[in-house]
Short mmCIF file of C-alpha atoms and ligand atoms in Angstrom, two decimals:
data_model
loop_
_atom_site.label_atom_id
_atom_site.label_comp_id
_atom_site.label_asym_id
_atom_site.label_seq_id
_atom_site.Cartn_x
_atom_site.Cartn_y
_atom_site.Cartn_z
CA MET A 205 11.49 203.86 61.55
CA LYS A 206 11.90 202.19 58.36
CA LEU A 207 14.68 203.08 56.11
CA ASN A 208 15.25 202.97 52.32
CA ILE A 209 17.73 204.19 49.95
CA LYS A 210 16.98 205.69 46.67
CA ASN A 211 19.30 206.54 43.82
CA SER A 212 17.96 209.44 41.94
CA LYS A 213 18.44 213.05 41.00
CA ILE A 214 17.05 215.57 43.10
CA SER A 215 15.08 217.04 40.53
CA ASP A 216 13.28 213.62 39.94
CA PHE A 217 12.51 213.27 43.50
CA GLU A 218 9.19 213.29 45.29
CA THR A 219 9.46 214.21 48.66
CA ASN A 220 7.56 216.03 51.38
CA LEU A 221 10.77 216.91 53.31
CA LEU A 222 14.28 216.69 51.90
CA CYS A 223 17.50 217.33 53.98
CA VAL A 224 20.08 218.76 51.99
CA PRO A 225 24.02 219.24 53.42
CA VAL A 226 25.53 222.69 53.04
CA TYR A 227 29.28 222.55 53.63
CA GLU A 228 31.64 225.48 53.75
CA GLN A 229 33.00 224.99 50.19
CA LYS A 230 30.72 226.27 47.78
CA ASP A 231 30.98 223.58 45.20
CA ASN A 232 27.92 221.62 45.83
CA ASN A 233 25.89 220.16 42.93
CA ASP A 234 22.79 219.80 44.98
CA LEU A 235 22.64 223.05 46.54
CA SER A 236 23.51 224.91 43.16
CA TYR A 237 20.40 222.68 41.63
CA LEU A 238 18.32 224.10 44.55
CA ASN A 239 19.39 227.58 44.46
CA THR A 240 18.89 227.69 40.45
CA ALA A 241 15.38 225.91 40.85
CA LEU A 242 14.13 228.44 43.78
CA ASP A 243 15.22 231.17 41.56
CA GLY A 244 18.47 232.28 43.76
CA LEU A 245 16.61 231.78 47.29
CA ILE A 246 19.38 229.31 48.33
CA ASP A 247 22.25 231.99 47.74
CA GLU A 248 20.09 234.82 49.33
CA LEU A 249 19.66 232.90 52.34
CA ILE A 250 23.32 232.09 52.36
CA ASN A 251 24.06 235.80 52.20
CA ASN A 252 21.61 236.64 54.85
CA LYS A 253 23.29 234.03 57.33
CA GLN A 254 19.82 232.03 57.41
CA ILE A 255 21.14 229.12 55.94
CA SER A 256 24.75 228.36 57.78
CA SER A 257 27.33 225.61 56.88
CA LYS A 258 28.01 225.45 60.70
CA GLN A 259 27.81 221.79 62.02
CA GLY A 260 24.41 221.21 63.91
CA SER A 261 22.63 224.64 61.87
CA PHE A 262 19.38 223.46 60.35
CA THR A 263 16.96 225.71 58.11
CA ASN A 264 13.50 224.96 56.81
CA ILE A 265 12.41 226.39 53.60
CA TYR A 266 9.17 225.92 51.96
CA THR A 267 9.69 225.27 47.81
CA LEU A 268 5.85 226.41 47.08
CA ASN A 269 5.87 223.78 44.35
CA LYS A 270 8.58 224.89 42.26
CA ILE A 271 10.47 221.66 42.51
CA ASN A 272 9.30 217.87 43.54
CA ALA A 273 10.18 218.12 47.06
CA LYS A 274 7.82 220.33 49.13
CA GLN A 275 10.19 221.31 51.88
CA ILE A 276 13.70 221.41 52.40
CA ILE A 277 15.86 221.47 55.44
CA THR A 278 19.46 222.46 54.97
CA TYR A 279 21.61 220.86 57.70
CA GLY A 280 25.45 222.29 58.46
CA MET A 281 28.20 219.95 57.76
CA GLY A 282 31.20 222.18 58.14
CA ASN A 283 34.38 221.57 56.15
CA LYS A 284 34.04 218.97 53.58
CA THR A 285 37.31 217.54 53.63
CA ASP A 286 37.33 216.82 57.23
CA LEU A 287 33.73 215.37 57.51
CA ASP A 288 34.07 211.68 59.41
CA TYR A 289 31.60 209.30 60.09
CA GLU A 290 31.36 210.28 63.94
CA LYS A 291 30.53 214.00 62.67
CA ILE A 292 27.59 212.40 60.37
CA ARG A 293 26.33 210.37 63.25
CA LYS A 294 26.18 213.44 65.41
CA ILE A 295 24.65 215.77 63.20
CA THR A 296 21.99 213.44 61.90
CA GLY A 297 21.44 212.58 65.50
CA SER A 298 20.53 216.05 66.47
CA LEU A 299 18.57 216.43 63.19
CA SER A 300 16.47 213.07 63.92
CA ARG A 301 14.93 214.96 67.28
CA TYR A 302 14.66 218.09 64.90
CA ILE A 303 12.44 216.53 62.55
CA ASN A 304 10.21 214.49 65.31
CA ASN A 305 9.71 217.96 66.60
CA MET A 306 7.98 218.91 63.45
CA ASN A 307 5.56 216.03 63.42
CA VAL A 308 6.10 214.51 59.98
CA LYS A 309 5.85 210.86 59.18
CA LYS A 310 7.99 210.47 56.27
CA ALA A 311 11.35 212.25 55.39
CA SER A 312 14.19 211.98 53.14
CA ILE A 313 18.03 213.10 53.00
CA ILE A 314 20.89 213.55 50.92
CA ILE A 315 23.54 211.03 51.97
CA PRO A 316 26.19 213.77 53.06
CA GLY A 317 30.02 213.56 51.51
CA GLU A 318 29.93 214.52 47.59
CA ASN A 319 33.24 214.07 46.44
CA ASN A 320 34.71 213.23 49.47
CA ASN A 321 36.99 210.20 48.64
CA LYS A 322 37.80 209.57 52.30
CA LEU A 323 34.14 208.67 52.99
CA LYS A 324 32.88 205.11 51.75
CA PHE A 325 29.10 204.73 50.55
CA ASN A 326 28.22 202.04 52.72
CA GLU A 327 29.55 203.32 55.90
CA THR A 328 28.01 206.87 55.48
CA ALA A 329 24.89 205.49 55.14
CA ASP A 330 25.40 203.23 58.04
CA ALA A 331 26.41 206.64 60.05
CA VAL A 332 23.25 208.54 58.65
CA SER A 333 21.09 205.49 59.96
CA LEU A 334 22.83 205.17 63.42
CA GLY A 335 22.20 208.67 64.08
CA PHE A 336 18.59 208.56 63.33
CA LEU A 337 18.00 205.48 64.97
CA ILE A 338 19.91 206.38 68.35
CA GLY A 339 19.61 209.96 67.97
CA SER A 340 15.40 209.55 68.35
CA TYR A 341 15.53 207.20 71.20
CA LYS A 342 12.74 208.10 73.61
CA TYR A 343 11.77 205.96 77.00
CA ASP A 344 8.24 206.61 77.61
CA LYS A 345 7.35 203.07 79.24
CA TYR A 346 5.89 204.38 82.41
CA LYS A 347 4.07 207.44 80.84
CA THR A 348 0.40 206.98 80.44
CA LYS A 349 0.46 209.81 77.97
CA LYS A 350 2.88 208.93 75.15
CA SER A 351 4.13 211.07 72.41
CA PRO A 352 6.00 208.72 70.11
CA ASN A 353 8.24 210.12 67.35
CA SER A 354 6.15 211.07 64.29
CA LEU A 355 9.00 209.81 61.69
CA GLN A 356 8.20 206.18 60.42
CA GLU A 357 10.20 206.11 57.51
CA LEU A 358 13.36 207.55 56.20
CA THR A 359 14.82 207.51 52.68
CA LEU A 360 18.20 208.14 51.99
CA LEU A 361 18.63 209.63 48.72
CA ASN A 362 21.83 209.01 46.74
CA THR A 363 22.49 211.91 44.34
CA SER A 364 25.77 210.66 43.19
CA GLY A 365 24.54 209.07 40.10
CA GLN A 366 25.85 205.62 40.81
CA ASN A 367 23.25 202.83 41.61
CA ILE A 368 23.96 201.91 44.99
CA SER A 369 22.15 199.15 47.14
CA HIS A 370 22.60 198.81 50.64
CA ASP A 371 21.73 196.13 53.49
CA PHE A 372 20.37 198.20 56.64
CA SER A 373 20.14 194.90 58.91
CA ASP A 374 23.60 195.40 60.66
CA ILE A 375 23.16 198.90 61.27
CA ILE A 376 19.42 198.29 62.24
CA ASN A 377 20.60 195.21 64.79
CA GLU A 378 23.48 197.75 66.17
CA SER A 379 20.87 200.62 67.15
CA GLU A 380 18.47 198.10 68.62
CA SER A 381 21.02 196.61 70.72
CA ILE A 382 22.37 200.30 71.91
CA ASN A 383 18.68 201.52 72.68
CA LEU A 384 18.12 197.86 74.50
CA VAL A 385 21.03 199.17 76.85
CA ARG A 386 19.33 202.64 77.24
CA ASP A 387 15.88 200.51 77.87
CA LEU A 388 17.55 198.51 80.50
CA ILE A 389 19.48 201.45 82.24
CA ASN A 390 16.18 203.58 81.98
CA GLU A 391 13.89 200.83 83.69
CA PRO A 392 13.01 201.85 87.40
CA PRO A 393 14.97 199.67 90.07
CA ASN A 394 11.78 198.45 91.52
CA TYR A 395 11.18 196.67 87.94
CA MET A 396 14.76 196.01 87.37
CA HIS A 397 16.16 193.43 89.93
CA PRO A 398 18.46 190.51 89.34
CA GLY A 399 15.68 188.20 87.81
CA THR A 400 14.86 190.91 85.54
CA LEU A 401 18.29 190.90 84.27
CA GLU A 402 18.01 187.12 83.85
CA GLU A 403 14.83 187.56 81.68
CA ILE A 404 16.17 190.17 79.64
CA SER A 405 19.57 187.74 79.15
CA THR A 406 17.02 184.50 78.34
CA LYS A 407 15.61 186.49 75.67
CA VAL A 408 18.95 188.12 74.14
CA ALA A 409 20.37 184.63 73.94
CA SER A 410 17.24 183.02 72.27
CA LYS A 411 18.02 185.10 69.57
CA GLY A 412 21.22 183.54 68.25
CA PRO A 413 23.37 180.86 68.96
CA ILE A 414 24.25 181.61 72.42
CA GLU A 415 24.12 179.40 75.41
CA MET A 416 23.04 180.74 78.96
CA SER A 417 23.78 179.66 82.17
CA VAL A 418 22.81 181.14 85.60
CA LEU A 419 24.63 180.61 88.74
CA ASN A 420 22.11 181.31 91.67
CA VAL A 421 23.47 181.76 95.21
CA LYS A 422 23.58 177.72 95.70
CA GLU A 423 26.03 177.42 92.67
CA MET A 424 28.12 180.64 93.74
CA GLU A 425 28.43 179.16 97.11
CA ILE A 426 29.72 175.80 95.83
CA LEU A 427 32.15 177.78 93.62
CA GLY A 428 33.38 179.66 96.47
CA MET A 429 32.25 183.35 95.67
CA GLU A 430 31.98 184.90 98.81
CA VAL A 431 32.45 188.13 97.31
CA ILE A 432 29.74 188.77 95.28
CA LEU A 433 27.46 186.51 97.45
CA GLY A 434 28.34 189.51 100.29
CA VAL A 435 27.50 192.40 98.25
CA GLY A 436 23.85 190.82 98.05
CA LYS A 437 23.49 190.06 101.63
CA GLY A 438 21.59 193.08 102.29
CA SER A 439 19.02 192.77 99.87
CA THR A 440 15.69 190.64 99.57
CA HIS A 441 16.81 189.73 96.04
CA ASP A 442 19.38 187.14 95.92
CA PRO A 443 22.63 188.05 93.81
CA LYS A 444 23.15 186.31 90.17
CA MET A 445 26.08 185.29 87.76
CA ILE A 446 24.82 185.10 84.20
CA ILE A 447 27.29 183.65 81.58
CA LEU A 448 25.91 183.86 77.88
CA ASN A 449 28.30 181.55 75.84
CA TYR A 450 29.17 182.37 72.20
CA GLN A 451 31.42 179.84 70.38
CA GLY A 452 31.94 181.60 66.90
CA ASP A 453 35.48 179.92 66.52
CA LYS A 454 34.93 176.27 67.64
CA SER A 455 38.20 175.30 65.52
CA ASP A 456 40.29 177.53 67.71
CA PRO A 457 39.49 177.53 71.44
CA ASP A 458 41.87 179.91 72.37
CA ASN A 459 40.49 182.87 70.35
CA ASN A 460 38.43 183.69 73.37
CA ILE A 461 37.32 186.85 75.07
CA ALA A 462 35.24 187.52 78.01
CA ILE A 463 33.21 190.66 78.38
CA ILE A 464 32.15 191.05 82.15
CA GLY A 465 29.66 193.96 83.19
CA LYS A 466 28.84 195.10 86.78
CA GLY A 467 25.31 194.70 87.56
CA ILE A 468 24.37 196.42 90.87
CA THR A 469 20.74 196.55 90.03
CA PHE A 470 20.35 199.50 92.62
CA ASP A 471 23.37 201.26 94.59
CA SER A 472 22.05 202.28 98.15
CA GLY A 473 26.10 201.97 99.16
CA GLY A 474 25.04 199.32 101.78
CA LEU A 475 25.68 200.19 105.06
CA ASN A 476 28.00 202.83 104.16
CA LEU A 477 24.68 204.61 103.07
CA LYS A 478 24.98 207.14 100.29
CA PRO A 479 23.71 210.47 100.56
CA GLY A 480 20.25 211.37 99.23
CA ASN A 481 21.35 213.08 96.16
CA SER A 482 24.36 210.65 95.32
CA MET A 483 21.78 207.64 95.74
CA ARG A 484 19.14 209.32 93.33
CA THR A 485 20.78 207.86 89.87
CA MET A 486 21.86 204.80 91.44
CA LYS A 487 19.31 202.73 89.05
CA THR A 488 21.95 203.03 86.50
CA ASP A 489 24.45 200.90 88.40
CA MET A 490 23.67 197.96 86.45
CA SER A 491 24.90 199.91 83.23
CA GLY A 492 28.07 197.23 82.59
CA SER A 493 25.69 194.42 82.30
CA ALA A 494 23.31 196.34 80.26
CA VAL A 495 26.50 197.10 77.73
CA VAL A 496 27.18 193.38 77.97
CA LEU A 497 23.97 192.40 76.87
CA GLY A 498 23.75 194.91 74.24
CA VAL A 499 27.08 193.55 72.98
CA MET A 500 25.69 189.88 73.03
CA ASN A 501 22.59 190.78 71.33
CA ALA A 502 24.45 192.60 68.48
CA VAL A 503 26.71 189.41 68.82
CA ALA A 504 23.86 186.89 68.08
CA HIS A 505 23.06 188.86 65.04
CA GLN A 506 26.62 189.49 63.55
CA LYS A 507 28.37 186.28 64.45
CA PRO A 508 31.81 187.21 64.79
CA LYS A 509 34.31 184.73 64.46
CA LYS A 510 35.43 184.73 68.04
CA ASN A 511 34.48 182.82 71.17
CA ILE A 512 32.72 185.14 73.68
CA MET A 513 31.81 184.90 76.96
CA GLY A 514 29.40 187.58 78.39
CA ILE A 515 29.26 187.54 82.11
CA LEU A 516 26.60 189.58 84.46
CA ALA A 517 27.85 190.32 87.99
CA ILE A 518 24.54 191.01 89.43
CA ALA A 519 23.45 191.93 92.73
CA GLU A 520 21.70 194.74 94.62
CA ASN A 521 23.51 196.68 97.39
CA MET A 522 21.46 197.14 99.97
CA PRO A 523 21.65 197.91 103.86
CA GLY A 524 19.13 195.48 105.05
CA GLY A 525 19.44 193.58 108.44
CA SER A 526 21.71 190.88 107.16
CA ALA A 527 23.89 193.26 104.88
CA GLN A 528 27.76 192.82 104.88
CA ARG A 529 29.52 194.97 107.57
CA PRO A 530 32.76 197.09 107.01
CA GLY A 531 35.37 194.76 108.91
CA ASP A 532 33.81 191.71 106.93
CA VAL A 533 36.53 189.59 105.10
CA VAL A 534 35.36 187.66 102.38
CA LYS A 535 37.29 185.08 100.08
CA ALA A 536 36.79 185.13 96.12
CA MET A 537 36.58 182.48 94.12
CA ASN A 538 40.34 182.68 93.05
CA GLY A 539 41.19 182.02 96.83
CA LYS A 540 42.22 185.63 97.32
CA THR A 541 40.53 187.65 100.75
CA ILE A 542 39.24 190.85 100.85
CA GLU A 543 38.57 193.13 104.12
CA ILE A 544 35.56 194.99 103.21
CA ASP A 545 36.77 198.83 104.09
CA ASN A 546 33.54 200.52 102.65
CA THR A 547 30.50 198.60 101.47
CA ASP A 548 29.94 201.26 98.52
CA ALA A 549 32.95 199.95 96.78
CA GLU A 550 31.22 197.05 96.01
CA GLY A 551 31.50 197.21 92.18
CA ARG A 552 34.63 195.81 92.32
CA LEU A 553 33.55 192.96 94.71
CA VAL A 554 30.84 191.46 92.56
CA LEU A 555 33.48 191.59 89.37
CA SER A 556 36.23 189.72 91.80
CA ASP A 557 34.31 186.54 91.26
CA ALA A 558 33.46 187.35 87.73
CA LEU A 559 36.75 187.71 86.81
CA SER A 560 37.88 184.70 88.93
CA TYR A 561 35.65 182.70 86.90
CA ALA A 562 36.67 183.61 83.28
CA VAL A 563 40.37 183.15 84.53
CA ASP A 564 39.20 179.72 85.52
CA LYS A 565 37.26 178.87 82.38
CA GLY A 566 40.72 179.56 80.61
CA ILE A 567 39.64 183.05 78.90
CA ASN A 568 42.58 184.73 77.27
CA LYS A 569 41.41 188.21 77.45
CA ILE A 570 39.05 190.28 79.45
CA ILE A 571 37.17 193.35 79.29
CA ASP A 572 35.15 194.50 82.17
CA ILE A 573 32.73 197.38 81.98
CA ALA A 574 31.52 199.22 84.96
CA THR A 575 30.04 202.29 86.87
CA LEU A 576 32.90 202.08 89.34
CA THR A 577 33.80 205.39 90.49
CA GLY A 578 32.44 208.69 91.43
CA ALA A 579 36.11 210.00 91.06
CA ILE A 580 36.24 208.86 87.23
CA SER A 581 33.87 212.17 86.87
CA VAL A 582 36.73 214.32 88.57
CA ALA A 583 39.41 212.61 86.35
CA LEU A 584 37.58 213.09 83.04
CA GLY A 585 34.25 214.59 83.24
CA ASN A 586 31.72 213.16 80.69
CA GLU A 587 33.70 213.10 77.51
CA TYR A 588 36.18 210.61 77.91
CA THR A 589 35.75 206.83 79.38
CA GLY A 590 38.41 205.87 81.76
CA LEU A 591 40.26 202.98 80.07
CA PHE A 592 42.85 200.67 82.18
CA GLY A 593 44.50 197.59 81.51
CA ASN A 594 47.63 195.12 82.35
CA ASP A 595 48.81 194.96 78.38
CA GLN A 596 49.62 197.46 76.29
CA ASN A 597 49.25 195.61 72.90
CA PHE A 598 45.23 194.88 74.31
CA LEU A 599 45.13 198.38 75.06
CA ASP A 600 46.34 199.92 71.80
CA GLU A 601 44.09 197.48 70.07
CA PHE A 602 41.13 198.71 72.27
CA LYS A 603 42.18 202.07 71.12
CA LYS A 604 42.51 201.63 67.77
CA SER A 605 38.99 200.06 67.70
CA ALA A 606 37.38 202.89 69.62
CA ALA A 607 38.93 205.88 67.07
CA GLU A 608 37.44 203.75 64.34
CA THR A 609 34.02 204.02 66.22
CA GLY A 610 34.57 207.98 67.40
CA GLU A 611 33.97 206.82 71.12
CA LYS A 612 36.60 208.53 73.33
CA PHE A 613 38.60 206.64 76.06
CA TRP A 614 41.56 207.90 77.91
CA GLU A 615 44.07 205.65 79.44
CA LEU A 616 45.09 206.08 83.12
CA PRO A 617 48.08 204.67 84.64
CA VAL A 618 47.75 200.93 86.21
CA ASP A 619 51.23 201.33 88.50
CA GLN A 620 51.88 198.74 91.21
CA ASN A 621 53.12 201.39 93.39
CA TYR A 622 49.27 202.61 93.91
CA SER A 623 48.91 199.05 95.50
CA SER A 624 49.69 200.20 98.89
CA GLN A 625 46.82 202.08 99.24
CA TYR A 626 44.72 199.10 99.31
CA LYS A 627 47.07 196.64 101.12
CA ASN A 628 45.29 195.31 104.25
CA SER A 629 46.26 193.75 107.94
CA ILE A 630 43.79 191.46 107.90
CA ALA A 631 43.12 189.87 104.64
CA ASP A 632 45.21 189.97 101.36
CA ILE A 633 43.82 193.16 100.07
CA GLN A 634 40.75 195.47 101.09
CA ASN A 635 38.22 196.93 98.85
CA SER A 636 39.15 200.47 98.85
CA GLY A 637 42.27 202.38 98.39
CA GLY A 638 41.25 205.80 99.72
CA ARG A 639 40.28 208.90 98.23
CA ASP A 640 43.42 209.65 96.11
CA ALA A 641 43.64 208.12 92.45
CA GLY A 642 40.23 206.31 93.45
CA SER A 643 39.28 205.24 89.97
CA ILE A 644 43.26 203.77 89.50
CA THR A 645 42.97 201.66 92.59
CA GLY A 646 39.40 200.65 91.93
CA ALA A 647 40.23 199.24 88.90
CA MET A 648 43.66 197.73 90.24
CA ILE A 649 41.78 195.99 92.90
CA ILE A 650 39.64 194.67 90.10
CA GLY A 651 42.89 193.95 88.27
CA GLU A 652 44.37 191.86 91.03
CA PHE A 653 41.65 189.02 90.06
CA ALA A 654 42.38 189.06 86.08
CA GLY A 655 46.12 187.57 87.23
CA ASP A 656 48.52 187.51 84.19
CA THR A 657 45.25 187.24 81.74
CA SER A 658 45.21 190.08 79.18
CA TRP A 659 42.31 192.73 80.78
CA ILE A 660 40.96 195.93 80.33
CA HIS A 661 38.87 198.00 82.56
CA LEU A 662 36.63 200.71 81.65
CA ASP A 663 34.89 203.20 83.91
CA ILE A 664 31.67 204.43 82.63
CA ALA A 665 30.52 206.12 85.61
CA SER A 666 30.45 209.30 83.81
CA THR A 667 29.67 208.61 80.21
CA ILE A 668 27.17 206.19 80.62
CA THR A 669 24.57 209.06 80.97
CA SER A 670 24.40 212.45 78.74
CA PRO A 671 23.62 215.49 81.03
CA LYS A 672 21.74 216.79 77.71
CA ASP A 673 20.96 216.10 74.38
CA LYS A 674 23.93 216.01 72.15
CA GLY A 675 24.34 214.65 69.00
CA TYR A 676 23.17 210.81 68.84
CA ASN A 677 23.18 210.97 72.71
CA PRO A 678 19.59 212.15 73.91
CA LYS A 679 19.74 212.97 77.35
CA GLY A 680 19.98 210.09 79.75
CA PRO A 681 21.79 206.63 79.16
CA THR A 682 24.22 206.42 75.93
CA ALA A 683 25.46 202.81 75.70
CA ILE A 684 28.93 204.20 75.84
CA SER A 685 31.30 201.14 74.97
CA VAL A 686 29.16 199.14 72.66
CA ARG A 687 30.44 200.19 69.59
CA THR A 688 33.80 199.92 70.39
CA ILE A 689 33.49 196.26 72.05
CA LEU A 690 31.52 195.16 68.82
CA ASN A 691 33.89 196.77 66.57
CA LEU A 692 37.16 195.04 68.42
CA LEU A 693 34.93 191.41 68.60
CA LYS A 694 34.54 191.99 64.49
CA ASN A 695 38.01 192.52 63.74
N1 BES B 266 28.09 203.21 91.73
C1 BES B 266 29.40 204.01 92.43
C2 BES B 266 30.12 204.61 91.57
C3 BES B 266 29.29 205.39 90.58
C4 BES B 266 29.35 207.06 91.23
C5 BES B 266 28.86 205.45 89.57
C6 BES B 266 28.65 207.91 90.76
C7 BES B 266 27.93 206.81 88.96
C8 BES B 266 27.91 207.90 89.58
C9 BES B 266 30.30 203.06 93.24
O1 BES B 266 29.68 201.88 93.26
C10 BES B 266 30.85 203.66 94.46
O2 BES B 266 30.01 204.03 95.25
N2 BES B 266 32.07 204.05 94.41
C11 BES B 266 32.71 204.53 95.33
C12 BES B 266 34.11 204.05 95.95
C13 BES B 266 34.52 204.45 97.17
C14 BES B 266 33.63 203.95 98.18
C15 BES B 266 36.15 203.80 97.42
C16 BES B 266 32.78 205.91 95.00
O3 BES B 266 32.86 206.30 93.66
O4 BES B 266 32.72 207.21 95.86
MG1 MG B 267 27.81 200.91 93.13
ZN1 ZN B 268 28.66 201.73 95.52
#
């Protein structure tokens, strides 16, 4: 979809379809103009409750050649004074699907927020664009009959009277990064193998100053990464660790951060085999790695002034004849030993070696992203993403970044008293802490491998997919956390 901007009064603007914001407040210049030009039709429709200012309410109106716009869609924006960018993204996301269902090729939209000093022009234009670009996401790669989106061009109309230009390249890149994450998560697990993630990583790295290295089984053996190797043993596809290095601040090597993603291309549970209905969605268990690739795809374009190491900890968790057993003991790269209590708690296992690697490389800050626990959906459902960490300043920085993007996270406690749940008599620790506080003990087992390094863990298990079309998220993968992490890297 092409995007462009136009500075014009509505009266002079020719279009087949114009989307016009409606607020609770009546002081709306654009709507007043339309009302007069359409002989009072707008007021009539408002009085009859056919047009509503309620957020997400859309109404089609034909103008019968009385004005230069052939058709209008009013879109409800709620209260003018408490509009924010996230609301704009959500509403334009829904609007993008509504318009595509009408089968139009070109449309235009009045940029919302007139006379609202809290909203800046460039950010508002970006919010509208992102809403459209990610709200209309579709995945039809494996459909023999495709039904692509009809909308090919969107014009953002600036009716404020000021002459404004806008560079769409960053928001297009951000949207492409988000939709890339969604594509990777949607990819069927018979196509999405560890090697597939390597191919995609190569493509992402080639888009900017990013160096890639791949640790295959041999290299991981040499580094002593027994834990990730153990997870991969039951599969015919070998595990891999992929490292994407971006050096945006060579003058200050300490200005660094690692973004580490769980990359289980399929999670059968291993010998602790999942029941069918739980296994059904487990192609999504590489979402953390997909998020890392999405972030790096944006980093390649936006080039923040920071040294960023993306790490993908990749394996397929399968119950083959050589699979890891409950009771096995494995040693991580940092020397810590783990007894396998449950082969289905494999995310923390692959991450233990990835965090050890990052710490060994002198990384000062770590964010890991994982579809770690089913328990997180019991705690937070699919509204809030679980947030954990060992450094309150870093957590506060992250929360501030999240608040700016509208993505919602909720901090859960990391308290050493919970660690007794995963103590073990054979090895240093075991890989599960039982049912109680399952998301916390899961997080803390990962945290054992961060040591003193500032660390944040995101449990995205229940927010990485949207159960229904909602705002800028169509049903399916959301790519949650990409925008927050990107915002954090840029600031
Ligand atoms: N991949 C799952 C977590 C998951 C569950 C993600 C549902 C998305 C939706 C993870 O590997 C897992 O199975 N975790 C276990 C841990 C337990 C054995 C300690 C869980 O949550 O049951
Ligand atoms: Mg898993
Ligand atoms: Zn599992």
